[in-house]
C-alpha positions as a Markdown table, in Angstrom:
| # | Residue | x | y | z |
|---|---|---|---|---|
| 1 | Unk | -22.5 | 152.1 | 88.4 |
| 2 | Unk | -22.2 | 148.5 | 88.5 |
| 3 | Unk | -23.0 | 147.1 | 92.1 |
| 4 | Unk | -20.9 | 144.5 | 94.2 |
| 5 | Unk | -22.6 | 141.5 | 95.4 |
| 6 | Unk | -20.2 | 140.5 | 97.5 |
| 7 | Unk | -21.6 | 137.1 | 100.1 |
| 8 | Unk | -21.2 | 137.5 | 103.7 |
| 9 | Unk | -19.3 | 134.7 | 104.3 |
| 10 | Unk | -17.8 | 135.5 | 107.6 |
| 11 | Unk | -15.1 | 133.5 | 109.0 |
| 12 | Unk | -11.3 | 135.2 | 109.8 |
| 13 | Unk | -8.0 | 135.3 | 108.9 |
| 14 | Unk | -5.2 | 135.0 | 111.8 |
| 15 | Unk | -4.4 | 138.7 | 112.5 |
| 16 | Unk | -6.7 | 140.7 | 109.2 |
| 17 | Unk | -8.2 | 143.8 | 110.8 |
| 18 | Unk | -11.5 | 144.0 | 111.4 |
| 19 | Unk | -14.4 | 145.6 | 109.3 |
| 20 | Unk | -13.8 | 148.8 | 111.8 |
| 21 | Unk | -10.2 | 149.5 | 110.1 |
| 22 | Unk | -12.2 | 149.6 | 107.0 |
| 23 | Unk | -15.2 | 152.4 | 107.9 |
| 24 | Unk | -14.6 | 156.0 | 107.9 |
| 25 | Unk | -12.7 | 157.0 | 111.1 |
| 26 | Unk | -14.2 | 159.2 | 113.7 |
| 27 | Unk | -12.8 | 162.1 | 114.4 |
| 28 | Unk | -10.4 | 162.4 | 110.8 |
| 29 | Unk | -10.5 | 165.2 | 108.5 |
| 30 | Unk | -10.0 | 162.7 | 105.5 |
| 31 | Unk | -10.6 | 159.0 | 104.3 |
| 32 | Unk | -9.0 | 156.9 | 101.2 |
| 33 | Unk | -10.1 | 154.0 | 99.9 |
| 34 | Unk | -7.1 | 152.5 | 97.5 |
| 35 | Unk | -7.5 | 149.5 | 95.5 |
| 36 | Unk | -4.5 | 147.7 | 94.2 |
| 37 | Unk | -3.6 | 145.1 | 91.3 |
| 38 | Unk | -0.9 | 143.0 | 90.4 |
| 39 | Unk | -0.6 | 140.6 | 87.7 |
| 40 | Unk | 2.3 | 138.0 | 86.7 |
| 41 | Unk | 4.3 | 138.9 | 83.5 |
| 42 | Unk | 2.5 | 137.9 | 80.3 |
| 43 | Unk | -0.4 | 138.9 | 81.6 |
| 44 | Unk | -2.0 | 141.3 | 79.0 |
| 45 | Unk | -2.7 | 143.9 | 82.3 |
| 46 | Unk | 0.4 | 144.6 | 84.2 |
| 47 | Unk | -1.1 | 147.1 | 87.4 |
| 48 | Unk | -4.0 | 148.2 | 87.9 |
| 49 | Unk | -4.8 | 151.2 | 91.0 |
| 50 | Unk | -8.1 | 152.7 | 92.0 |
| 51 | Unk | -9.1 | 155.3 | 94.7 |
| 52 | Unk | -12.1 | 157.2 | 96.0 |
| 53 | Unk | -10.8 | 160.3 | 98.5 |
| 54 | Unk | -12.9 | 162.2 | 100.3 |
| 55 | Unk | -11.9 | 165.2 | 102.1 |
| 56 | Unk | -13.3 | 166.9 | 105.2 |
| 57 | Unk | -11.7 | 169.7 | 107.7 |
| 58 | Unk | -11.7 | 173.2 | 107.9 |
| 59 | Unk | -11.6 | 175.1 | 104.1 |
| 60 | Unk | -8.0 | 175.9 | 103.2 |
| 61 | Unk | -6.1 | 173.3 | 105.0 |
| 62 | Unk | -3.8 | 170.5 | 103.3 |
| 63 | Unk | -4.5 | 167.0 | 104.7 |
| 64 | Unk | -1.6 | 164.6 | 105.4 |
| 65 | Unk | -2.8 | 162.5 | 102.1 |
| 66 | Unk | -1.3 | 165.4 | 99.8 |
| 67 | Unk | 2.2 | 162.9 | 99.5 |
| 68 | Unk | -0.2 | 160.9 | 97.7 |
| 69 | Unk | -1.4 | 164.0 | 95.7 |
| 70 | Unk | -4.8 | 163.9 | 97.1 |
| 71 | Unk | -5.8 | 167.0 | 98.3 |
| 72 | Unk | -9.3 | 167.1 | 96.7 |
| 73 | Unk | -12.5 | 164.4 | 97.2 |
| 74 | Unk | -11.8 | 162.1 | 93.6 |
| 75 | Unk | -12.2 | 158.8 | 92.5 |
| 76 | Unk | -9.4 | 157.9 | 90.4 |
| 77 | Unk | -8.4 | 154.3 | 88.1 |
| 78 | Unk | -5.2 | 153.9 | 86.6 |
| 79 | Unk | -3.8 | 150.7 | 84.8 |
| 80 | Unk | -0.6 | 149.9 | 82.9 |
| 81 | Unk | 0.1 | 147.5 | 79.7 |
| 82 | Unk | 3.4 | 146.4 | 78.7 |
| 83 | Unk | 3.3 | 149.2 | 76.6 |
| 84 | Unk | 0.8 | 151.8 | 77.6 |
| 85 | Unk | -1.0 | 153.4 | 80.8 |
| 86 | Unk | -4.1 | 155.0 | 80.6 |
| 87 | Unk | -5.2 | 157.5 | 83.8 |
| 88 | Unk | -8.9 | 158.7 | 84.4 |
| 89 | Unk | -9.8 | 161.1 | 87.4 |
| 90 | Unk | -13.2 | 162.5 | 88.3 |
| 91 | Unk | -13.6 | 165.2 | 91.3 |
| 92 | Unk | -16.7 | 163.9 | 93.0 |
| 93 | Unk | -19.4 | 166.2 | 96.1 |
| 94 | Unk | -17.2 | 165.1 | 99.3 |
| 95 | Unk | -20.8 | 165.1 | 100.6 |
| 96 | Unk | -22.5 | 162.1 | 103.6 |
| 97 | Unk | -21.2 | 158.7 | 102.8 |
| 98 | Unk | -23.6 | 155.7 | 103.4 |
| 99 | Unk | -22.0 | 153.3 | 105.9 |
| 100 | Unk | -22.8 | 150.1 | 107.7 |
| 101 | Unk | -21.2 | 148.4 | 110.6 |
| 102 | Unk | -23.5 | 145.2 | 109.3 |
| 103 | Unk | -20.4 | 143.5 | 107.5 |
| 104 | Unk | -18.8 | 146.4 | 105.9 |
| 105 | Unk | -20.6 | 148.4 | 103.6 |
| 106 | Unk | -19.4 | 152.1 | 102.5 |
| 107 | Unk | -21.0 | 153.8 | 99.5 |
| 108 | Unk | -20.9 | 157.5 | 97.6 |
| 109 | Unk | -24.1 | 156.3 | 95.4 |
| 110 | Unk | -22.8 | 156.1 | 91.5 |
| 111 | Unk | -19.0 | 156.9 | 92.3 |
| 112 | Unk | -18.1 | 154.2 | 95.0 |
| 113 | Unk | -18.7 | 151.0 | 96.9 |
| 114 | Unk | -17.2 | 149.0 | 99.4 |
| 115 | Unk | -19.0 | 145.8 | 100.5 |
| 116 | Unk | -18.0 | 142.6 | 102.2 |
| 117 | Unk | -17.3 | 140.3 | 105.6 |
| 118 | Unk | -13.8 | 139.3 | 106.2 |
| 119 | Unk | -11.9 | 137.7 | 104.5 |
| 120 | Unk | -13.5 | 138.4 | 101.3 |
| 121 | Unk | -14.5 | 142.1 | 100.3 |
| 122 | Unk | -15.5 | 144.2 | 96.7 |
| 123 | Unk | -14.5 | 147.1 | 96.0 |
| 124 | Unk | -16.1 | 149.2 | 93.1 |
| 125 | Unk | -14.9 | 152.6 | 91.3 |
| 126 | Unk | -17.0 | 154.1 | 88.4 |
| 127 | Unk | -16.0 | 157.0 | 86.0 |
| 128 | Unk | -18.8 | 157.8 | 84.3 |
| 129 | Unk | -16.9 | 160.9 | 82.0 |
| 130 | Unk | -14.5 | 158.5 | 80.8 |
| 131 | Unk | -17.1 | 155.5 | 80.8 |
| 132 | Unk | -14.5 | 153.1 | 82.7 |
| 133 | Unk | -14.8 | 151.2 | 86.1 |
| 134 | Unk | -13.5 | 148.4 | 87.9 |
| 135 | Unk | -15.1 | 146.2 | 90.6 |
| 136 | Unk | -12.1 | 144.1 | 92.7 |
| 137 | Unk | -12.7 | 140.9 | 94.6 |
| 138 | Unk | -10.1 | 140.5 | 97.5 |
| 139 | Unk | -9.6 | 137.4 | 99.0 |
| 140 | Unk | -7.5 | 138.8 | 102.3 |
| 141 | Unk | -4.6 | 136.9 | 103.6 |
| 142 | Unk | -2.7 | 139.2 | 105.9 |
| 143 | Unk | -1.9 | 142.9 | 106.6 |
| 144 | Unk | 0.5 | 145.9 | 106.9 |
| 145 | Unk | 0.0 | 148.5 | 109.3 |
| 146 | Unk | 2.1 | 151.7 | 107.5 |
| 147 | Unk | 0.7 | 153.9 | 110.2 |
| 148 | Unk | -1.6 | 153.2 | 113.3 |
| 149 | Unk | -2.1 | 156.6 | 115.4 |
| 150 | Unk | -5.6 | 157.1 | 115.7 |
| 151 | Unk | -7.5 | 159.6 | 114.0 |
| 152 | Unk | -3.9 | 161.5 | 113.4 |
| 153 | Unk | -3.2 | 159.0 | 110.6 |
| 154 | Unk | -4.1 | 155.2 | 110.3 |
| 155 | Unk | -3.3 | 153.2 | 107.1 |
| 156 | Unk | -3.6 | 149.2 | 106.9 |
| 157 | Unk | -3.0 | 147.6 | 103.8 |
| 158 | Unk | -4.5 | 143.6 | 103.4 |
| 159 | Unk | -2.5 | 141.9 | 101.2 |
| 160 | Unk | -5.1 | 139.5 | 99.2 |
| 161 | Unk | -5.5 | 136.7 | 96.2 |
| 162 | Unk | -7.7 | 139.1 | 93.4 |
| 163 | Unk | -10.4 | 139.0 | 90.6 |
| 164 | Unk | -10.3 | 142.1 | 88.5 |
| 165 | Unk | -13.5 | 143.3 | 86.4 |
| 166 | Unk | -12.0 | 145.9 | 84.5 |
| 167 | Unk | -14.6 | 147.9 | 81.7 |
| 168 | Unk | -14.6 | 150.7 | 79.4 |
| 169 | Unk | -17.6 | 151.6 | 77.9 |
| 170 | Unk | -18.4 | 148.4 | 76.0 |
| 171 | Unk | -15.3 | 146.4 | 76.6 |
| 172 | Unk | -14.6 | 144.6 | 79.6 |
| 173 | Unk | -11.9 | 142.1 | 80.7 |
| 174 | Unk | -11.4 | 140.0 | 84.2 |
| 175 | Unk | -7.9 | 139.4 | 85.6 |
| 176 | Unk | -6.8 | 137.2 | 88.4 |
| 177 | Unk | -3.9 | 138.2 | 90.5 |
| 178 | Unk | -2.3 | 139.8 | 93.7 |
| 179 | Unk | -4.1 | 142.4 | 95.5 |
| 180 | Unk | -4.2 | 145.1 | 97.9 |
| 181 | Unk | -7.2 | 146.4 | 99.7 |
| 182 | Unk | -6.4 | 149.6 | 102.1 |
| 183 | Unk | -7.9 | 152.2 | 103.8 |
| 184 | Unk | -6.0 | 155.6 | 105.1 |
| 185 | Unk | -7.1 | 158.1 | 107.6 |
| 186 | Unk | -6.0 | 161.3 | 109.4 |
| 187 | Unk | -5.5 | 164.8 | 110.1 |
| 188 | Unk | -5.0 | 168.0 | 107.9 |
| 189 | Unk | -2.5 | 171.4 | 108.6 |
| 190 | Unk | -2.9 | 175.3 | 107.7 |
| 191 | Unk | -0.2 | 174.9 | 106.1 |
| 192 | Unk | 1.0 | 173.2 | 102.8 |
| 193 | Unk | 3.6 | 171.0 | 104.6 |
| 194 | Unk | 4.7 | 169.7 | 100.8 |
| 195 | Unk | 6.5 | 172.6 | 100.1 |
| 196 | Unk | 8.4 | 173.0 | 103.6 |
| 197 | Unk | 10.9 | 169.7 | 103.6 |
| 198 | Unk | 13.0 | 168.3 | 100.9 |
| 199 | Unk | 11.8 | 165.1 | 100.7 |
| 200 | Unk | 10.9 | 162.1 | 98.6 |
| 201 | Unk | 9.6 | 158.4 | 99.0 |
| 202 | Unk | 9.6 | 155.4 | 96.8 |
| 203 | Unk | 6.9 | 152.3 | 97.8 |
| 204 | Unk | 7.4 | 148.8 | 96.3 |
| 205 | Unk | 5.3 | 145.7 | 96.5 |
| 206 | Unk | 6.0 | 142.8 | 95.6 |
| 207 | Unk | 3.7 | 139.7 | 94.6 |
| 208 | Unk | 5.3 | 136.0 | 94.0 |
| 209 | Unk | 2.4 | 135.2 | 92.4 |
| 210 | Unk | 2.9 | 131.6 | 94.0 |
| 211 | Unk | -0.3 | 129.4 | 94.1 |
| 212 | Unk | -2.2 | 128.2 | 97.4 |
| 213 | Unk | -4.1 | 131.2 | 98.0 |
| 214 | Unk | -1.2 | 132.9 | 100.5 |
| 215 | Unk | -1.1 | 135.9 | 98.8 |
| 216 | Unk | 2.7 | 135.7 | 99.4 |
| 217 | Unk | 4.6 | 139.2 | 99.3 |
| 218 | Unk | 6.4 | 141.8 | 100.3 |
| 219 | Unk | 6.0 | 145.7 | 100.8 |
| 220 | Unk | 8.3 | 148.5 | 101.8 |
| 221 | Unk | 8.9 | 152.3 | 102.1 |
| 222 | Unk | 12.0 | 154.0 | 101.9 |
| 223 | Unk | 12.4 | 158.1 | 102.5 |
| 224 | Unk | 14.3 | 160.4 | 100.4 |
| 225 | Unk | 16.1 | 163.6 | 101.5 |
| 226 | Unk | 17.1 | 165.8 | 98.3 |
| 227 | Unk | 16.5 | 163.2 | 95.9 |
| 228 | Unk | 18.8 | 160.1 | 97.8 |
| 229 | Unk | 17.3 | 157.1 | 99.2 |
| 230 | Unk | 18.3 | 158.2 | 102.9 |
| 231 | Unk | 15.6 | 156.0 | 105.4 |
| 232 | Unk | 14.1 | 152.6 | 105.4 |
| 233 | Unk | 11.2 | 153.4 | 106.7 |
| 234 | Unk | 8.9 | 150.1 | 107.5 |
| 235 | Unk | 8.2 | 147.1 | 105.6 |
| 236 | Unk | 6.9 | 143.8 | 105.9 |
| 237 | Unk | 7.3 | 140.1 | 104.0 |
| 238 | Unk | 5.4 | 136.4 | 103.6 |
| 239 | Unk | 8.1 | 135.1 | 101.9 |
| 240 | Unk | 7.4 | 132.1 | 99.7 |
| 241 | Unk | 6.8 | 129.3 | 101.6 |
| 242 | Unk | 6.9 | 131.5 | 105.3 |
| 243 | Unk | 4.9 | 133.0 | 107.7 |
| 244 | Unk | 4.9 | 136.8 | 107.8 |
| 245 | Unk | 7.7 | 138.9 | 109.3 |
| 246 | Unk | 8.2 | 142.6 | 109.8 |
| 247 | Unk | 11.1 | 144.1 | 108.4 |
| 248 | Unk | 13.0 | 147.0 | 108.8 |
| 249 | Unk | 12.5 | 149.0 | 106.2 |
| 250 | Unk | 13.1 | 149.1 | 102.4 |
| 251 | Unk | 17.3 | 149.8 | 101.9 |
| 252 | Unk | 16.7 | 151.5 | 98.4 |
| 253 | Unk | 19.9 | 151.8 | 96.1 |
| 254 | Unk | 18.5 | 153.2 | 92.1 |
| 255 | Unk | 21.3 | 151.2 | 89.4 |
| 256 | Unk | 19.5 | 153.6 | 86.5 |
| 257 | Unk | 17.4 | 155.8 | 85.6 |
| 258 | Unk | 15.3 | 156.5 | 82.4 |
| 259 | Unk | 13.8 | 160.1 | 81.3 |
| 260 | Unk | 9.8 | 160.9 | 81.7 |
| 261 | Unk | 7.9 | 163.4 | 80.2 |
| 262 | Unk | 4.5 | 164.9 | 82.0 |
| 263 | Unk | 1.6 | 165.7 | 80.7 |
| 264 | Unk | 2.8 | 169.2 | 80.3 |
| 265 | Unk | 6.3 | 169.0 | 79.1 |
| 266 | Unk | 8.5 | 169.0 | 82.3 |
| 267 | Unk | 10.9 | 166.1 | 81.9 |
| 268 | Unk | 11.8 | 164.0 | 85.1 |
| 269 | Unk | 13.5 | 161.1 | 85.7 |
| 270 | Unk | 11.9 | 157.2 | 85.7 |
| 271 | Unk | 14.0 | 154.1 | 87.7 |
| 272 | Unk | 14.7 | 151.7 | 85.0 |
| 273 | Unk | 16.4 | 149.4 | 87.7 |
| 274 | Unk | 17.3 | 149.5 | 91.4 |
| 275 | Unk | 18.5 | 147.0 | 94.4 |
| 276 | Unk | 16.0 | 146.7 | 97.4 |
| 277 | Unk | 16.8 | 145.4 | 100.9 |
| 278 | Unk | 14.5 | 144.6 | 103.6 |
| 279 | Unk | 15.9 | 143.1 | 106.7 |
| 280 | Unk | 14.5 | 140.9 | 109.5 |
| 281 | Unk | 16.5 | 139.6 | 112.5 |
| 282 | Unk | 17.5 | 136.9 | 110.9 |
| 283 | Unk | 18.9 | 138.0 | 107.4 |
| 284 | Unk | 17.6 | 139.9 | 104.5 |
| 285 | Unk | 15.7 | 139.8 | 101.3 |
| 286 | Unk | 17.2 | 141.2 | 98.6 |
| 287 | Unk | 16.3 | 141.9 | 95.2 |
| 288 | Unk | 16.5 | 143.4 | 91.9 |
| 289 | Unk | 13.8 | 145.6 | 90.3 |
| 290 | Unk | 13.6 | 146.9 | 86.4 |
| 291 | Unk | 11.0 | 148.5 | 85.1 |
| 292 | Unk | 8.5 | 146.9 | 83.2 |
| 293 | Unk | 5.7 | 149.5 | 81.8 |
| 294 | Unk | 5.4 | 153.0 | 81.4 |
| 295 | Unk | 5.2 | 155.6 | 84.2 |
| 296 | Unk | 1.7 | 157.1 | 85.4 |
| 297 | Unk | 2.8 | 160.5 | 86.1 |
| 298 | Unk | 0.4 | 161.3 | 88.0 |
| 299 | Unk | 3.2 | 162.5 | 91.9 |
| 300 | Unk | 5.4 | 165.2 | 91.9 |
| 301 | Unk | 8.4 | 164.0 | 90.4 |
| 302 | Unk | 7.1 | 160.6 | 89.4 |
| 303 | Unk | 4.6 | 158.2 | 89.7 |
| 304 | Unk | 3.1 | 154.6 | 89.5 |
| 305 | Unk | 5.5 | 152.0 | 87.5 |
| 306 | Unk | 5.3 | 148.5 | 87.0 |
| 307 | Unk | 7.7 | 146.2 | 87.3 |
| 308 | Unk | 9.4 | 142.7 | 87.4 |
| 309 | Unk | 12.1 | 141.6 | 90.1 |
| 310 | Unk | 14.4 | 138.9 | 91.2 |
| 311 | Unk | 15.8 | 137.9 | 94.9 |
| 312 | Unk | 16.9 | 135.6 | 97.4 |
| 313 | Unk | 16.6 | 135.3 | 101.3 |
| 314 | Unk | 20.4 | 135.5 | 102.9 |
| 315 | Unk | 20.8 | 134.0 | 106.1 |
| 316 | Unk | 24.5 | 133.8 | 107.2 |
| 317 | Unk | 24.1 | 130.5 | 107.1 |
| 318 | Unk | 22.8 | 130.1 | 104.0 |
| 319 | Unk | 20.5 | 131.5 | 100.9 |
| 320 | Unk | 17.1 | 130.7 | 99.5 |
| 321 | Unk | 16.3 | 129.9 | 95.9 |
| 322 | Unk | 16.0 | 132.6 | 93.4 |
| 323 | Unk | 12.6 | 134.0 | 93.4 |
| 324 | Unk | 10.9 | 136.1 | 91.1 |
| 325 | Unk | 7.7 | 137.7 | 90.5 |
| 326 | Unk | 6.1 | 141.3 | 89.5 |
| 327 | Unk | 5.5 | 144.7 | 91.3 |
| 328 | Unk | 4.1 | 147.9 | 91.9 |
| 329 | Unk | 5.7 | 151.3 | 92.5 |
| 330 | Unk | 4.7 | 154.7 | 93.8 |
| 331 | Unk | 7.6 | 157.2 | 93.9 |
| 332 | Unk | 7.6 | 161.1 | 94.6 |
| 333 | Unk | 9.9 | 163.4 | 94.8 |
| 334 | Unk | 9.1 | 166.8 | 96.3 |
| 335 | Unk | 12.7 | 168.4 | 96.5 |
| 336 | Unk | 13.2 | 168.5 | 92.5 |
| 337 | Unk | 16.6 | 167.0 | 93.3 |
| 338 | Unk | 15.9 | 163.5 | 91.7 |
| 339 | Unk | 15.7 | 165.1 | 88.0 |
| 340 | Unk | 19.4 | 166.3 | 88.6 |
C-alpha cells in the first residue's frame, strides 16, 4: 500500500471539526471513512469515490449504513469517465484499527490510512485484487453536518480543494479538483430496517470549481416515498463569492429519465436531467442537473452518477449570474417504485 505523508501543519479553519470527528466513535457499532472527487468538465476523470467500512455490533444485526449498501467491513474505489465507470470492492478482517489522537492518524495496515492536522488531511485506499488505489490530499474549507446524534449516528462531511493520485497497477494519473473528506458513525438494529419502509433518497453536490482555494459548493438530500421526491431533507451552500449558509433541504423535481442495466440484468431507471431547489431565508438556489457519465450501479435502484449543472441565486429582489460547474450523485431507491 502506498503510504500518506501528509505534514502536520496545524493551523484552523473557521468552524472545520476537529481531528475527534474524524477517529472512530466510542460507543458505535460501525465507522465509514468516504472519500470524494470532483473534477470540472474536460477533465479526463469525471468522479472519483473511495470508502473503507468497518463493522462492529452484535452478529446478525443491520447497521444504519445499509442505505449506503454497507453492511459488511470493505474498502471500495469507484471513478467515472465521460464514457466509462470502473468499480472495485474488496471485503477486508473488520479486525483492531490503529488510531492516534497525535494529529489524526487511523490505519487498517495494507487496506487503509487516514493521516493529517487540520486543515490539510490524506486519505489512502488500496485494492490489492484489482491492483488499484488512490491516495487524496484535502485541503478543508468548511463542513456539513448530515447527522450529529452521538454515537446513534454522526456524519460530517468537509468540503475541501483536492489532489487525486489515482493508480492501477502500473499506470497512475493525479487530478486536481473539489473534494469531500467524511466520516459516519452509529448504531445497528435486529432487524433489516431496508426492507420495512418504502423509501428512497437522492444526494447531490455540487462543486463551482471557482479558484481561490474556497472550495465553493453546495450539498443536499432529498427523501423519497414510493419512488417521488417527497422531503427536503437538509442541505447546505458557499455560494460563489459567499460565506456559507444552511439551507433547507434539496426540493428535487426528475425532468427525465434514462434506462440502466445491473450487473445482473435487472433494468432500472437512471436521471438524465432534474431541477434542484435549496432554499435559505433569503431566496433560493436553483439549478439544473443532466447527467454527464455512466451510472455505478452499485445502490438498490441506482447508484453514483456524474454530472454537469446550471443555476442562479433568486432573491425577490433580484438574481445572481448564471453559474455552472460539475457534480456528484448517490441515489437509491428501496421501494422498487422509481423503475415504474
Amino acid at each position: 500500500m502506498r503510504e500518506i505523508n501528509i505534514p502536520s501543519l496545524g493551523g484552523s479553519v473557521h468552524r472545520v471539526p476537529g481531528a475527534v470527528h474524524l477517529l472512530p466513535t466510542s460507543g458505535a457499532t460501525w465507522d465509514g471513512w468516504f472519500a470524494i472527487g470532483i473534477f470540472p468538465a474536460g477533465s479526463t476523470l469525471r468522479w472519483a469515490k473511495a470508502h473503507f467500512f468497518r463493522k462492529g455490533g452484535p452478529a446478525g444485526w443491520h447497521p444504519l449504513s445499509a442505505v449506503e449498501c454497507l453492511v459488511e467491513s470493505e474498502v471500495m474505489l469507484s471513478w467515472a469517465t465521460d464514457d466509462g465507470v470502473e468499480t472495485f470492492t474488496g471485503k477486508v478482517d473488520p479486525g483492531p484499527l490503529e488510531s492516534s489522537t497525535d494529529s489524526v492518524r487511523v490505519s487498517l495496515p495494507g487496506r487503509f490510512a487516514l493521516a493529517g492536522s487540520r486543515p490539510r488531511y490524506g486519505m489512502s485506499f488500496s485494492l490489492p485484487e484489482s491492483g488499484s488505489g488512490a491516495s487524496f490530499d484535502f485541503q478543508a474549507s468548511w463542513p456539513i453536518w448530515w447527522a450529529r446524534y452521538g454515537r446513534l449516528l454522526s456524519y460530517v462531511g468537509q468540503h475541501s480543494t483536492l489532489r487525486l493520485t489515482l493508480w492501477r497497477g502500473e499506470t497512475e494519473e493525479t487530478h486536481a479538483g473539489f473534494g469531500v473528506i467524511e466520516h459516519v458513525s452509529g448504531t445497528s438494529l435486529p432487524f433489516d430496517f431496508t426492507r420495512r419502509l418504502p423509501f428512497g433518497y437522492h444526494w447531490d453536490v455540487l462543486a463551482f470549481h471557482t479558484p481561490g482555494g474556497r472550495a465553493e459548493s453546495a450539498a443536499g438530500l432529498s427523501i423519497s416515498l414510493k419512488g417521488e421526491p417527497f422531503l427536503g431533507l437538509k442541505a447546505a451552500a458557499r455560494l460563489p463569492g459567499r460565506n456559507e449558509v444552511p439551507m433547507r433541504g434539496l426540493s428535487l423535481r426528475y425532468l427525465e429519465f434514462a434506462q440502466g442495466t445491473r450487473p445482473d440484468g435487472r433494468e432500472f431507471l437512471v436521471p438524465a436531467s432534474w431541477e434542484g431547489v435549496m432554499r435559505d431565508s433569503r431566496g433560493e438556489f436553483r439549478y439544473v442537473a443532466r447527467a454527464a457519465t455512466p451510472v455505478a450501479p452499485v445502490l438498490p435502484g441506482g447508484g453514483f452518477l456524474g454530472f454537469e449543472f446550471e443555476g442562479a441565486y433568486h432573491h425577490p429582489y433580484r438574481s445572481s449570474a448564471l453559474w455552472s460547474g460539475t457534480g456528484f450523485t448517490e441515489y437509491a431507491d428501496f421501494s422498487g417504485e422509481l423503475a415504474r
